[in-house]
mmCIF file of C-alpha atoms in Angstrom:
data_model
loop_
_atom_site.group_PDB
_atom_site.id
_atom_site.type_symbol
_atom_site.label_atom_id
_atom_site.label_comp_id
_atom_site.label_asym_id
_atom_site.label_seq_id
_atom_site.Cartn_x
_atom_site.Cartn_y
_atom_site.Cartn_z
ATOM 1 C CA MET A 5 5.938 36.662 -15.631
ATOM 2 C CA LYS A 6 5.732 38.762 -12.606
ATOM 3 C CA ARG A 7 7.203 37.291 -9.500
ATOM 4 C CA SER A 8 3.946 37.528 -7.489
ATOM 5 C CA THR A 9 1.870 35.825 -10.229
ATOM 6 C CA PHE A 10 4.480 33.067 -10.330
ATOM 7 C CA VAL A 11 4.484 32.458 -6.587
ATOM 8 C CA SER A 12 0.839 32.307 -6.395
ATOM 9 C CA SER A 13 0.365 29.875 -9.434
ATOM 10 C CA ALA A 14 3.342 27.528 -8.439
ATOM 11 C CA LEU A 15 2.652 26.983 -4.750
ATOM 12 C CA SER A 16 -0.326 24.895 -5.630
ATOM 13 C CA VAL A 17 1.953 22.191 -6.839
ATOM 14 C CA ALA A 18 4.903 22.854 -4.590
ATOM 15 C CA PHE A 19 3.829 20.533 -1.746
ATOM 16 C CA LEU A 20 4.469 17.190 -2.232
ATOM 17 C CA GLY A 21 1.286 15.222 -1.066
ATOM 18 C CA GLY A 22 0.543 17.672 1.648
ATOM 19 C CA ASN A 23 -1.104 20.959 2.162
ATOM 20 C CA ALA A 24 0.079 24.548 2.656
ATOM 21 C CA SER A 25 -1.649 25.020 6.092
ATOM 22 C CA VAL A 26 -0.121 21.816 7.468
ATOM 23 C CA ALA A 27 3.282 22.824 6.095
ATOM 24 C CA LEU A 28 2.948 26.431 7.565
ATOM 25 C CA ALA A 29 2.277 25.093 10.839
ATOM 26 C CA GLN A 30 5.630 23.418 10.935
ATOM 27 C CA VAL A 31 7.119 26.744 10.739
ATOM 28 C CA ALA A 32 6.264 27.445 14.333
ATOM 29 C CA GLY A 33 7.570 24.064 15.566
ATOM 30 C CA ALA A 34 11.290 24.027 16.988
ATOM 31 C CA SER A 35 13.677 21.646 15.169
ATOM 32 C CA ALA A 36 13.627 18.520 16.860
ATOM 33 C CA PRO A 37 16.062 15.562 16.793
ATOM 34 C CA LEU A 38 15.124 12.359 14.969
ATOM 35 C CA PRO A 39 13.512 10.087 17.241
ATOM 36 C CA SER A 40 14.864 6.609 17.691
ATOM 37 C CA PHE A 41 12.913 3.314 16.807
ATOM 38 C CA GLY A 42 11.194 1.160 19.119
ATOM 39 C CA ALA A 43 12.828 -1.787 20.628
ATOM 40 C CA ASN A 44 11.028 -4.371 18.330
ATOM 41 C CA GLY A 45 11.755 -2.793 15.137
ATOM 42 C CA ASP A 46 15.005 -2.772 12.922
ATOM 43 C CA PRO A 47 15.218 0.665 11.426
ATOM 44 C CA ASP A 48 16.233 -0.831 8.069
ATOM 45 C CA ASN A 49 12.878 -2.558 7.757
ATOM 46 C CA VAL A 50 10.646 -1.544 4.947
ATOM 47 C CA LEU A 51 7.003 -2.038 4.295
ATOM 48 C CA VAL A 52 5.533 -2.380 0.902
ATOM 49 C CA VAL A 53 1.731 -1.957 0.800
ATOM 50 C CA VAL A 54 -0.340 -3.417 -2.297
ATOM 51 C CA GLN A 55 -3.674 -2.188 -2.740
ATOM 52 C CA MET A 56 -5.914 -4.697 -4.868
ATOM 53 C CA GLY A 57 -8.408 -1.928 -5.962
ATOM 54 C CA GLY A 58 -12.111 -2.882 -6.735
ATOM 55 C CA GLY A 59 -12.823 -5.603 -4.154
ATOM 56 C CA ASN A 60 -11.129 -8.749 -4.707
ATOM 57 C CA ASP A 61 -12.989 -12.039 -4.667
ATOM 58 C CA GLY A 62 -11.263 -14.102 -1.773
ATOM 59 C CA LEU A 63 -13.044 -17.433 -2.664
ATOM 60 C CA ASN A 64 -11.468 -17.641 -6.034
ATOM 61 C CA THR A 65 -8.272 -16.323 -4.692
ATOM 62 C CA VAL A 66 -7.718 -18.850 -1.901
ATOM 63 C CA VAL A 67 -9.950 -21.483 -3.180
ATOM 64 C CA PRO A 68 -11.912 -23.751 -0.819
ATOM 65 C CA PHE A 69 -11.803 -26.663 -3.604
ATOM 66 C CA ALA A 70 -12.664 -29.507 -0.994
ATOM 67 C CA ASP A 71 -15.968 -27.855 0.041
ATOM 68 C CA ASP A 72 -18.856 -28.942 -2.085
ATOM 69 C CA ASN A 73 -20.980 -25.964 -1.144
ATOM 70 C CA TYR A 74 -18.206 -23.924 -2.988
ATOM 71 C CA HIS A 75 -19.076 -25.604 -6.290
ATOM 72 C CA ARG A 76 -22.710 -25.527 -5.500
ATOM 73 C CA VAL A 77 -23.317 -21.788 -5.283
ATOM 74 C CA ARG A 78 -20.713 -21.047 -8.108
ATOM 75 C CA PRO A 79 -21.691 -23.288 -10.696
ATOM 76 C CA GLY A 80 -20.343 -20.992 -13.694
ATOM 77 C CA ILE A 81 -17.105 -19.586 -11.996
ATOM 78 C CA ALA A 82 -15.778 -22.125 -9.510
ATOM 79 C CA LEU A 83 -12.267 -23.596 -10.292
ATOM 80 C CA ALA A 84 -11.918 -27.278 -10.848
ATOM 81 C CA PRO A 85 -10.163 -29.081 -7.906
ATOM 82 C CA ALA A 86 -7.426 -30.389 -10.211
ATOM 83 C CA SER A 87 -6.406 -26.887 -11.374
ATOM 84 C CA VAL A 88 -6.008 -25.370 -7.817
ATOM 85 C CA LEU A 89 -2.487 -24.921 -6.577
ATOM 86 C CA LYS A 90 -2.872 -26.842 -3.184
ATOM 87 C CA LEU A 91 -2.073 -25.493 0.156
ATOM 88 C CA ASN A 92 -3.337 -28.363 2.122
ATOM 89 C CA ASP A 93 -6.170 -30.819 1.721
ATOM 90 C CA ARG A 94 -8.826 -28.284 1.871
ATOM 91 C CA ILE A 95 -7.703 -24.839 0.172
ATOM 92 C CA GLY A 96 -5.416 -23.806 -2.612
ATOM 93 C CA PHE A 97 -4.161 -20.707 -4.721
ATOM 94 C CA ASN A 98 -5.905 -19.858 -7.880
ATOM 95 C CA PRO A 99 -3.700 -21.251 -10.672
ATOM 96 C CA ALA A 100 -2.777 -17.770 -11.887
ATOM 97 C CA LEU A 101 -1.044 -17.219 -8.322
ATOM 98 C CA LYS A 102 1.890 -19.553 -9.348
ATOM 99 C CA GLY A 103 4.457 -16.812 -8.684
ATOM 100 C CA LEU A 104 2.944 -16.538 -5.125
ATOM 101 C CA ALA A 105 2.725 -20.240 -4.684
ATOM 102 C CA ALA A 106 6.367 -20.373 -5.436
ATOM 103 C CA LEU A 107 7.140 -17.786 -2.733
ATOM 104 C CA TYR A 108 4.646 -19.874 -0.274
ATOM 105 C CA HIS A 109 6.334 -22.872 -0.701
ATOM 106 C CA GLU A 110 9.879 -21.119 0.008
ATOM 107 C CA GLY A 111 8.038 -20.236 3.364
ATOM 108 C CA SER A 112 7.860 -16.588 2.585
ATOM 109 C CA VAL A 113 4.077 -15.937 2.293
ATOM 110 C CA ALA A 114 1.556 -15.912 5.267
ATOM 111 C CA VAL A 115 -2.143 -16.352 4.362
ATOM 112 C CA VAL A 116 -4.368 -14.669 6.938
ATOM 113 C CA GLN A 117 -7.945 -15.662 6.196
ATOM 114 C CA GLY A 118 -11.420 -14.291 7.077
ATOM 115 C CA VAL A 119 -10.210 -10.864 7.421
ATOM 116 C CA GLY A 120 -12.485 -7.896 7.963
ATOM 117 C CA TYR A 121 -14.372 -5.776 10.506
ATOM 118 C CA PRO A 122 -17.624 -5.434 12.237
ATOM 119 C CA ASN A 123 -20.478 -3.948 10.425
ATOM 120 C CA PRO A 124 -18.824 -4.153 6.971
ATOM 121 C CA ASN A 125 -19.318 -1.304 4.291
ATOM 122 C CA ARG A 126 -19.808 -2.284 0.675
ATOM 123 C CA SER A 127 -19.195 1.212 -0.900
ATOM 124 C CA HIS A 128 -15.956 1.228 -2.786
ATOM 125 C CA PHE A 129 -15.196 4.650 -1.588
ATOM 126 C CA GLU A 130 -16.206 4.395 1.915
ATOM 127 C CA ALA A 131 -14.737 1.053 2.448
ATOM 128 C CA THR A 132 -11.347 2.215 1.048
ATOM 129 C CA GLN A 133 -11.542 4.958 3.451
ATOM 130 C CA ILE A 134 -11.910 2.647 6.288
ATOM 131 C CA TRP A 135 -9.175 0.413 5.402
ATOM 132 C CA GLU A 136 -6.719 3.148 4.689
ATOM 133 C CA THR A 137 -7.570 4.976 7.605
ATOM 134 C CA ALA A 138 -8.165 2.016 9.891
ATOM 135 C CA SER A 139 -11.310 3.473 11.272
ATOM 136 C CA PRO A 140 -14.370 1.728 10.780
ATOM 137 C CA GLU A 141 -16.442 3.525 13.450
ATOM 138 C CA ARG A 142 -15.607 7.076 12.507
ATOM 139 C CA PRO A 143 -14.142 9.114 9.731
ATOM 140 C CA GLN A 144 -10.426 9.843 10.247
ATOM 141 C CA GLN A 145 -8.472 12.810 8.685
ATOM 142 C CA TYR A 146 -5.093 11.074 8.542
ATOM 143 C CA GLY A 147 -4.240 7.524 7.293
ATOM 144 C CA TRP A 148 -2.983 4.578 9.221
ATOM 145 C CA LEU A 149 0.481 4.991 7.641
ATOM 146 C CA GLY A 150 0.292 8.762 7.879
ATOM 147 C CA ARG A 151 -0.405 8.616 11.669
ATOM 148 C CA TYR A 152 2.587 6.186 12.076
ATOM 149 C CA LEU A 153 4.682 8.656 10.037
ATOM 150 C CA ASP A 154 3.640 11.488 12.289
ATOM 151 C CA ARG A 155 4.850 9.426 15.344
ATOM 152 C CA ARG A 156 8.126 8.396 13.588
ATOM 153 C CA PHE A 157 8.876 12.061 12.721
ATOM 154 C CA PRO A 158 7.562 14.414 15.216
ATOM 155 C CA ALA A 159 6.646 18.125 13.980
ATOM 156 C CA GLY A 160 9.790 20.147 13.629
ATOM 157 C CA SER A 161 11.912 17.383 12.500
ATOM 158 C CA LYS A 162 12.938 16.859 8.794
ATOM 159 C CA PRO A 163 12.017 13.248 7.691
ATOM 160 C CA PRO A 164 13.936 12.245 4.325
ATOM 161 C CA LEU A 165 12.254 13.274 1.289
ATOM 162 C CA PHE A 166 11.457 9.770 0.036
ATOM 163 C CA GLU A 167 10.771 8.062 3.445
ATOM 164 C CA ALA A 168 7.589 7.142 2.200
ATOM 165 C CA VAL A 169 6.275 7.432 -1.323
ATOM 166 C CA SER A 170 3.061 6.324 -3.256
ATOM 167 C CA LEU A 171 3.668 5.096 -7.034
ATOM 168 C CA GLY A 172 0.864 6.472 -8.592
ATOM 169 C CA ASP A 173 -0.526 9.880 -9.532
ATOM 170 C CA THR A 174 -2.645 10.435 -6.466
ATOM 171 C CA LEU A 175 -1.690 10.111 -2.717
ATOM 172 C CA PRO A 176 -3.780 7.232 -1.119
ATOM 173 C CA ALA A 177 -5.547 8.296 2.089
ATOM 174 C CA ALA A 178 -3.489 5.671 3.882
ATOM 175 C CA LEU A 179 -0.379 8.025 3.550
ATOM 176 C CA VAL A 180 -2.134 11.329 4.394
ATOM 177 C CA ALA A 181 -0.085 12.650 7.578
ATOM 178 C CA SER A 182 -0.512 15.529 9.671
ATOM 179 C CA HIS A 183 2.837 16.945 9.296
ATOM 180 C CA VAL A 184 5.127 14.557 7.009
ATOM 181 C CA GLU A 185 4.779 15.296 3.378
ATOM 182 C CA VAL A 186 4.678 12.227 1.129
ATOM 183 C CA PRO A 187 5.201 12.392 -2.609
ATOM 184 C CA ALA A 188 3.209 10.427 -5.263
ATOM 185 C CA ILE A 189 5.397 9.393 -8.135
ATOM 186 C CA GLY A 190 3.745 8.586 -11.260
ATOM 187 C CA THR A 191 6.518 7.541 -13.316
ATOM 188 C CA LEU A 192 10.253 8.193 -12.391
ATOM 189 C CA GLY A 193 10.952 10.307 -15.480
ATOM 190 C CA ALA A 194 8.060 12.766 -15.145
ATOM 191 C CA PHE A 195 8.549 13.020 -11.419
ATOM 192 C CA GLY A 196 9.466 16.620 -10.515
ATOM 193 C CA TYR A 197 8.295 20.200 -9.631
ATOM 194 C CA ASN A 198 5.976 21.711 -12.270
ATOM 195 C CA ALA A 199 7.918 25.050 -12.801
ATOM 196 C CA GLY A 200 6.213 25.939 -15.857
ATOM 197 C CA ARG A 201 5.907 25.466 -19.452
ATOM 198 C CA ASN A 202 9.026 26.868 -20.907
ATOM 199 C CA LEU A 203 12.697 27.223 -19.986
ATOM 200 C CA ALA A 204 12.455 30.849 -18.901
ATOM 201 C CA GLU A 205 9.979 29.930 -16.497
ATOM 202 C CA LYS A 206 11.835 26.933 -15.153
ATOM 203 C CA GLN A 207 14.874 28.989 -14.661
ATOM 204 C CA SER A 208 12.926 31.575 -12.955
ATOM 205 C CA ALA A 209 11.729 29.045 -10.497
ATOM 206 C CA GLY A 210 15.241 27.930 -9.840
ATOM 207 C CA VAL A 211 16.534 31.485 -9.099
ATOM 208 C CA LEU A 212 13.420 32.330 -6.889
ATOM 209 C CA TYR A 213 13.589 29.301 -4.721
ATOM 210 C CA ASP A 214 17.329 28.449 -4.572
ATOM 211 C CA GLY A 215 17.831 32.274 -3.855
ATOM 212 C CA ALA A 216 15.399 32.665 -0.920
ATOM 213 C CA LYS A 217 17.171 33.828 2.084
ATOM 214 C CA ALA A 218 16.717 32.151 5.499
ATOM 215 C CA GLY A 219 15.519 34.512 8.225
ATOM 216 C CA GLN A 220 13.583 36.901 5.846
ATOM 217 C CA SER A 221 10.485 35.429 7.136
ATOM 218 C CA PRO A 222 9.673 32.105 8.632
ATOM 219 C CA TYR A 223 6.997 31.448 6.265
ATOM 220 C CA LEU A 224 9.378 32.211 3.257
ATOM 221 C CA THR A 225 12.085 29.919 4.750
ATOM 222 C CA MET A 226 9.459 26.850 4.885
ATOM 223 C CA ILE A 227 8.069 27.758 1.687
ATOM 224 C CA ALA A 228 11.456 28.254 0.010
ATOM 225 C CA GLN A 229 12.704 24.776 1.586
ATOM 226 C CA THR A 230 9.608 22.878 0.447
ATOM 227 C CA ALA A 231 9.757 24.305 -3.104
ATOM 228 C CA ARG A 232 13.520 23.398 -3.287
ATOM 229 C CA ASP A 233 12.820 19.972 -2.161
ATOM 230 C CA ALA A 234 9.996 19.873 -5.055
ATOM 231 C CA TYR A 235 12.123 21.555 -7.510
ATOM 232 C CA HIS A 236 15.217 19.481 -7.317
ATOM 233 C CA GLY A 237 13.325 16.529 -5.982
ATOM 234 C CA GLY A 238 13.027 14.779 -9.509
ATOM 235 C CA ASP A 239 16.522 15.202 -10.349
ATOM 236 C CA THR A 240 17.819 13.798 -7.052
ATOM 237 C CA LEU A 241 15.208 10.985 -7.365
ATOM 238 C CA ARG A 242 16.615 9.946 -10.909
ATOM 239 C CA ALA A 243 20.296 10.368 -9.679
ATOM 240 C CA GLN A 244 20.169 8.122 -6.714
ATOM 241 C CA THR A 245 18.067 5.386 -8.230
ATOM 242 C CA ALA A 246 20.236 5.345 -11.310
ATOM 243 C CA THR A 247 22.986 3.651 -8.976
ATOM 244 C CA PHE A 248 20.464 0.688 -8.692
ATOM 245 C CA THR A 249 20.125 -2.165 -11.215
ATOM 246 C CA ASN A 250 17.301 -4.466 -11.251
ATOM 247 C CA LYS A 251 18.454 -7.939 -11.256
ATOM 248 C CA ALA A 252 15.274 -9.660 -12.147
ATOM 249 C CA ALA A 253 13.106 -9.803 -15.240
ATOM 250 C CA TYR A 254 9.657 -8.081 -14.386
ATOM 251 C CA PRO A 255 6.659 -8.939 -16.416
ATOM 252 C CA ASN A 256 5.715 -6.259 -18.934
ATOM 253 C CA ASN A 257 2.488 -4.723 -17.081
ATOM 254 C CA GLY A 258 2.086 -1.652 -15.021
ATOM 255 C CA PHE A 259 1.979 -3.287 -11.644
ATOM 256 C CA ALA A 260 5.123 -5.091 -12.228
ATOM 257 C CA GLN A 261 6.798 -1.888 -13.354
ATOM 258 C CA GLN A 262 5.726 -0.275 -10.245
ATOM 259 C CA LEU A 263 7.454 -3.051 -8.231
ATOM 260 C CA ALA A 264 10.733 -2.637 -10.294
ATOM 261 C CA LEU A 265 10.653 1.047 -9.339
ATOM 262 C CA ALA A 266 9.915 0.173 -5.840
ATOM 263 C CA ALA A 267 12.898 -2.091 -5.620
ATOM 264 C CA ARG A 268 14.842 0.833 -6.767
ATOM 265 C CA LEU A 269 13.688 3.325 -4.351
ATOM 266 C CA ILE A 270 14.287 0.722 -1.638
ATOM 267 C CA GLY A 271 17.715 -0.665 -2.792
ATOM 268 C CA SER A 272 19.183 2.626 -3.715
ATOM 269 C CA SER A 273 20.538 5.294 -1.646
ATOM 270 C CA VAL A 274 17.205 6.767 -1.817
ATOM 271 C CA GLY A 275 16.201 4.448 0.964
ATOM 272 C CA SER A 276 12.676 4.573 0.925
ATOM 273 C CA LYS A 277 11.066 2.803 3.935
ATOM 274 C CA ILE A 278 7.305 2.625 3.097
ATOM 275 C CA VAL A 279 6.103 2.330 -0.583
ATOM 276 C CA PHE A 280 2.401 2.088 -1.734
ATOM 277 C CA VAL A 281 1.572 0.309 -4.941
ATOM 278 C CA SER A 282 -1.754 -0.424 -6.383
ATOM 279 C CA LEU A 283 -3.526 -2.929 -8.808
ATOM 280 C CA GLY A 284 -7.015 -2.202 -10.005
ATOM 281 C CA SER A 285 -10.056 -3.550 -11.670
ATOM 282 C CA PHE A 286 -10.839 -6.105 -9.198
ATOM 283 C CA ASP A 287 -14.577 -5.312 -9.517
ATOM 284 C CA THR A 288 -15.705 -8.501 -11.199
ATOM 285 C CA HIS A 289 -19.467 -8.227 -11.316
ATOM 286 C CA ALA A 290 -19.513 -9.830 -14.814
ATOM 287 C CA GLY A 291 -17.324 -12.388 -16.610
ATOM 288 C CA GLN A 292 -15.168 -12.806 -13.556
ATOM 289 C CA ARG A 293 -12.885 -15.389 -14.420
ATOM 290 C CA ALA A 294 -10.884 -13.915 -17.089
ATOM 291 C CA GLN A 295 -10.628 -10.716 -15.583
ATOM 292 C CA GLN A 296 -9.824 -11.832 -12.139
ATOM 293 C CA ASP A 297 -7.328 -14.631 -13.089
ATOM 294 C CA ARG A 298 -5.388 -11.967 -15.370
ATOM 295 C CA LEU A 299 -4.995 -9.502 -12.266
ATOM 296 C CA LEU A 300 -4.111 -12.206 -10.047
ATOM 297 C CA GLY A 301 -1.393 -13.372 -12.456
ATOM 298 C CA TYR A 302 0.024 -9.765 -12.517
ATOM 299 C CA LEU A 303 0.163 -9.954 -8.615
ATOM 300 C CA GLY A 304 1.769 -13.418 -8.251
ATOM 301 C CA ASP A 305 4.341 -13.121 -11.153
ATOM 302 C CA GLY A 306 5.124 -9.276 -10.154
ATOM 303 C CA LEU A 307 5.690 -10.254 -6.536
ATOM 304 C CA GLN A 308 7.947 -13.316 -7.366
ATOM 305 C CA ALA A 309 10.108 -11.067 -9.772
ATOM 306 C CA PHE A 310 10.205 -8.310 -6.985
ATOM 307 C CA TYR A 311 11.425 -10.938 -4.325
ATOM 308 C CA ALA A 312 14.064 -12.315 -6.768
ATOM 309 C CA ASP A 313 15.335 -8.972 -7.390
ATOM 310 C CA LEU A 314 15.404 -8.250 -3.620
ATOM 311 C CA ALA A 315 17.040 -11.591 -3.004
ATOM 312 C CA ALA A 316 19.701 -10.804 -5.434
ATOM 313 C CA HIS A 317 20.597 -7.788 -3.544
ATOM 314 C CA GLY A 318 20.204 -9.220 -0.215
ATOM 315 C CA LEU A 319 17.372 -7.186 0.655
ATOM 316 C CA ASP A 320 14.520 -9.977 0.686
ATOM 317 C CA ARG A 321 14.663 -10.402 4.280
ATOM 318 C CA LYS A 322 14.300 -6.542 5.078
ATOM 319 C CA VAL A 323 11.158 -6.053 2.823
ATOM 320 C CA MET A 324 7.708 -6.875 4.127
ATOM 321 C CA THR A 325 4.727 -6.740 1.543
ATOM 322 C CA LEU A 326 1.211 -6.528 2.812
ATOM 323 C CA THR A 327 -1.769 -6.676 0.311
ATOM 324 C CA PHE A 328 -5.457 -5.562 0.956
ATOM 325 C CA SER A 329 -8.673 -4.820 -0.662
ATOM 326 C CA GLU A 330 -11.566 -2.817 0.169
ATOM 327 C CA PHE A 331 -13.637 -5.902 0.566
ATOM 328 C CA GLY A 332 -14.276 -9.397 -0.528
ATOM 329 C CA ARG A 333 -17.155 -10.560 -2.727
ATOM 330 C CA ARG A 334 -20.588 -12.464 -1.951
ATOM 331 C CA VAL A 335 -20.340 -16.064 -1.627
ATOM 332 C CA ALA A 336 -22.733 -16.911 -4.478
ATOM 333 C CA GLN A 337 -22.277 -15.927 -8.067
ATOM 334 C CA ASN A 338 -24.722 -13.767 -9.827
ATOM 335 C CA ALA A 339 -26.360 -14.176 -13.144
ATOM 336 C CA SER A 340 -23.269 -12.663 -15.119
ATOM 337 C CA ASN A 341 -21.007 -15.113 -13.936
ATOM 338 C CA GLY A 342 -19.660 -12.537 -11.650
ATOM 339 C CA THR A 343 -19.817 -11.848 -8.044
ATOM 340 C CA ASP A 344 -21.189 -8.611 -6.153
ATOM 341 C CA HIS A 345 -19.696 -6.783 -3.249
ATOM 342 C CA GLY A 346 -19.176 -8.732 0.048
ATOM 343 C CA THR A 347 -17.194 -8.633 2.998
ATOM 344 C CA ALA A 348 -14.229 -10.739 4.396
ATOM 345 C CA MET A 349 -11.307 -12.056 2.422
ATOM 346 C CA PRO A 350 -7.789 -13.267 2.851
ATOM 347 C CA LEU A 351 -4.738 -11.133 2.559
ATOM 348 C CA PHE A 352 -1.225 -11.727 2.118
ATOM 349 C CA VAL A 353 1.999 -10.915 4.042
ATOM 350 C CA ILE A 354 5.122 -11.625 1.935
ATOM 351 C CA GLY A 355 8.745 -11.359 2.731
ATOM 352 C CA GLY A 356 11.861 -13.067 3.829
ATOM 353 C CA GLY A 357 11.144 -12.136 7.395
ATOM 354 C CA VAL A 358 7.757 -13.324 7.428
ATOM 355 C CA LYS A 359 6.878 -16.745 9.032
ATOM 356 C CA GLY A 360 4.917 -18.123 6.294
ATOM 357 C CA GLY A 361 1.818 -20.408 6.777
ATOM 358 C CA ILE A 362 -1.832 -20.153 7.047
ATOM 359 C CA TYR A 363 -3.163 -18.106 9.838
ATOM 360 C CA GLY A 364 -6.993 -18.461 10.815
ATOM 361 C CA GLU A 365 -9.726 -20.721 9.631
ATOM 362 C CA HIS A 366 -11.054 -20.387 6.333
ATOM 363 C CA PRO A 367 -14.692 -18.859 6.676
ATOM 364 C CA SER A 368 -17.682 -21.161 6.633
ATOM 365 C CA LEU A 369 -19.822 -21.226 3.356
ATOM 366 C CA THR A 370 -22.995 -22.199 5.190
ATOM 367 C CA ASP A 371 -22.526 -20.132 8.522
ATOM 368 C CA LEU A 372 -23.266 -16.754 6.510
ATOM 369 C CA ASP A 373 -24.261 -12.867 7.426
ATOM 370 C CA ARG A 374 -27.016 -12.355 4.921
ATOM 371 C CA GLY A 375 -25.135 -14.242 2.269
ATOM 372 C CA ASP A 376 -21.695 -12.998 3.060
ATOM 373 C CA LEU A 377 -18.683 -14.351 4.934
ATOM 374 C CA LYS A 378 -18.337 -13.728 8.535
ATOM 375 C CA PHE A 379 -14.965 -12.359 9.369
ATOM 376 C CA SER A 380 -12.755 -13.932 12.109
ATOM 377 C CA THR A 381 -9.777 -11.666 12.079
ATOM 378 C CA ASP A 382 -9.929 -7.972 12.359
ATOM 379 C CA PHE A 383 -7.867 -6.178 10.044
ATOM 380 C CA ARG A 384 -6.403 -3.944 12.594
ATOM 381 C CA SER A 385 -4.758 -6.814 14.219
ATOM 382 C CA VAL A 386 -2.765 -7.124 10.998
ATOM 383 C CA TYR A 387 -1.835 -3.810 10.914
ATOM 384 C CA ALA A 388 -1.008 -3.807 14.695
ATOM 385 C CA THR A 389 1.367 -6.742 13.955
ATOM 386 C CA VAL A 390 3.011 -4.913 11.483
ATOM 387 C CA ILE A 391 3.527 -1.457 13.247
ATOM 388 C CA SER A 392 4.655 -3.112 16.481
ATOM 389 C CA ARG A 393 6.549 -6.130 15.122
ATOM 390 C CA TRP A 394 7.944 -4.766 11.820
ATOM 391 C CA LEU A 395 8.223 -1.146 12.201
ATOM 392 C CA GLY A 396 8.892 -1.099 15.990
ATOM 393 C CA ARG A 397 6.092 1.359 17.201
ATOM 394 C CA ASP A 398 3.210 1.411 19.625
ATOM 395 C CA PRO A 399 0.385 0.303 17.462
ATOM 396 C CA SER A 400 -2.232 1.426 19.995
ATOM 397 C CA ALA A 401 -1.085 5.165 19.672
ATOM 398 C CA VAL A 402 -1.546 4.823 15.870
ATOM 399 C CA LEU A 403 -4.660 2.580 15.856
ATOM 400 C CA GLY A 404 -6.364 4.075 18.620
ATOM 401 C CA GLY A 405 -6.964 0.753 20.343
ATOM 402 C CA ALA A 406 -5.206 -2.425 21.237
ATOM 403 C CA TYR A 407 -5.607 -5.508 18.904
ATOM 404 C CA PRO A 408 -4.123 -8.944 19.262
ATOM 405 C CA ALA A 409 -0.859 -9.577 17.282
ATOM 406 C CA ILE A 410 -0.719 -12.418 14.846
ATOM 407 C CA ALA A 411 2.295 -14.861 14.629
ATOM 408 C CA PHE A 412 3.441 -14.127 10.814
ATOM 409 C CA VAL A 413 6.262 -11.818 12.247
#
């Protein structure tokens, strides 16, 4: 293969989650020292974000079992009061969330009720973009975590390669940053630079990128460094995570295995500080109970194993997990024993450093907005709390406005 052909075909996969134009712009930036953390954050703190894709039904997650209106509008899918895992005399968890309930009773789960935003969007794609960019009013090029990373690591600095990672084949909008590259890891064994189809091409990639000489060109230096990171990143990742042993029995499903990998990334010398994982298929227009109950079981049991693992390594107080979904679902069930796209929902904040409990009032089932729940907590208040009190940064610079903090941390 000609060198020029190899370079042109390989560069499209050399950049981990970023883009060439952004990366090239870094070349012009002078090296800058790593910034310090703000006064409120511990630099060892870790944030895990769990996306519940598809629009999770909050009313069958945190169940208002004592409200007759709940049973009246959901005759085919309401949960029987006796089956609910009680949090108080009015609400309780779906019984599939027994793992999460155990963490709640240990004081490690905050339930934030009625979360949403003004003029809610019911499109999966657009609503996901809104939650991941924290911008309901106007489109944003970069995600809320990406903007945090850009402020944590100014242009010209060199963040650790796996400071933030997405566990999946694609990079979520939440982690798209201006100048911080974030890798997307499908599986640990498969992660690496696509250097070609045969041994000769792979060896050529190593010679080409490892042999680039600094100073030949500012662009070549940057390209060579980025390619070296990508080329060797897979081997580095596997070697570093091999020093960590999971000490909990994780369920045998994809979500739990993502969390097992997240524990290795956090607890090993890789030292990831932001990890994004996802659990999909919450779009329950028909036959909701079986599908949602199964997924909530994955969520609760996976998180219980994850925190048992972290606790065994003394890390449970250093890791906060935040869940979100692009929207909740309508109050009344439909004719297919499912629910359609709605608005407000509860979300969970989990961890040994979290002040567990219930935050906010459960939304009314009679004072509605065209059949949908009214939100009482803007989701950007949750983000602002995480950014300021857990990650130690000024949230207004990331979110573009001031939002009241919530007392869960």
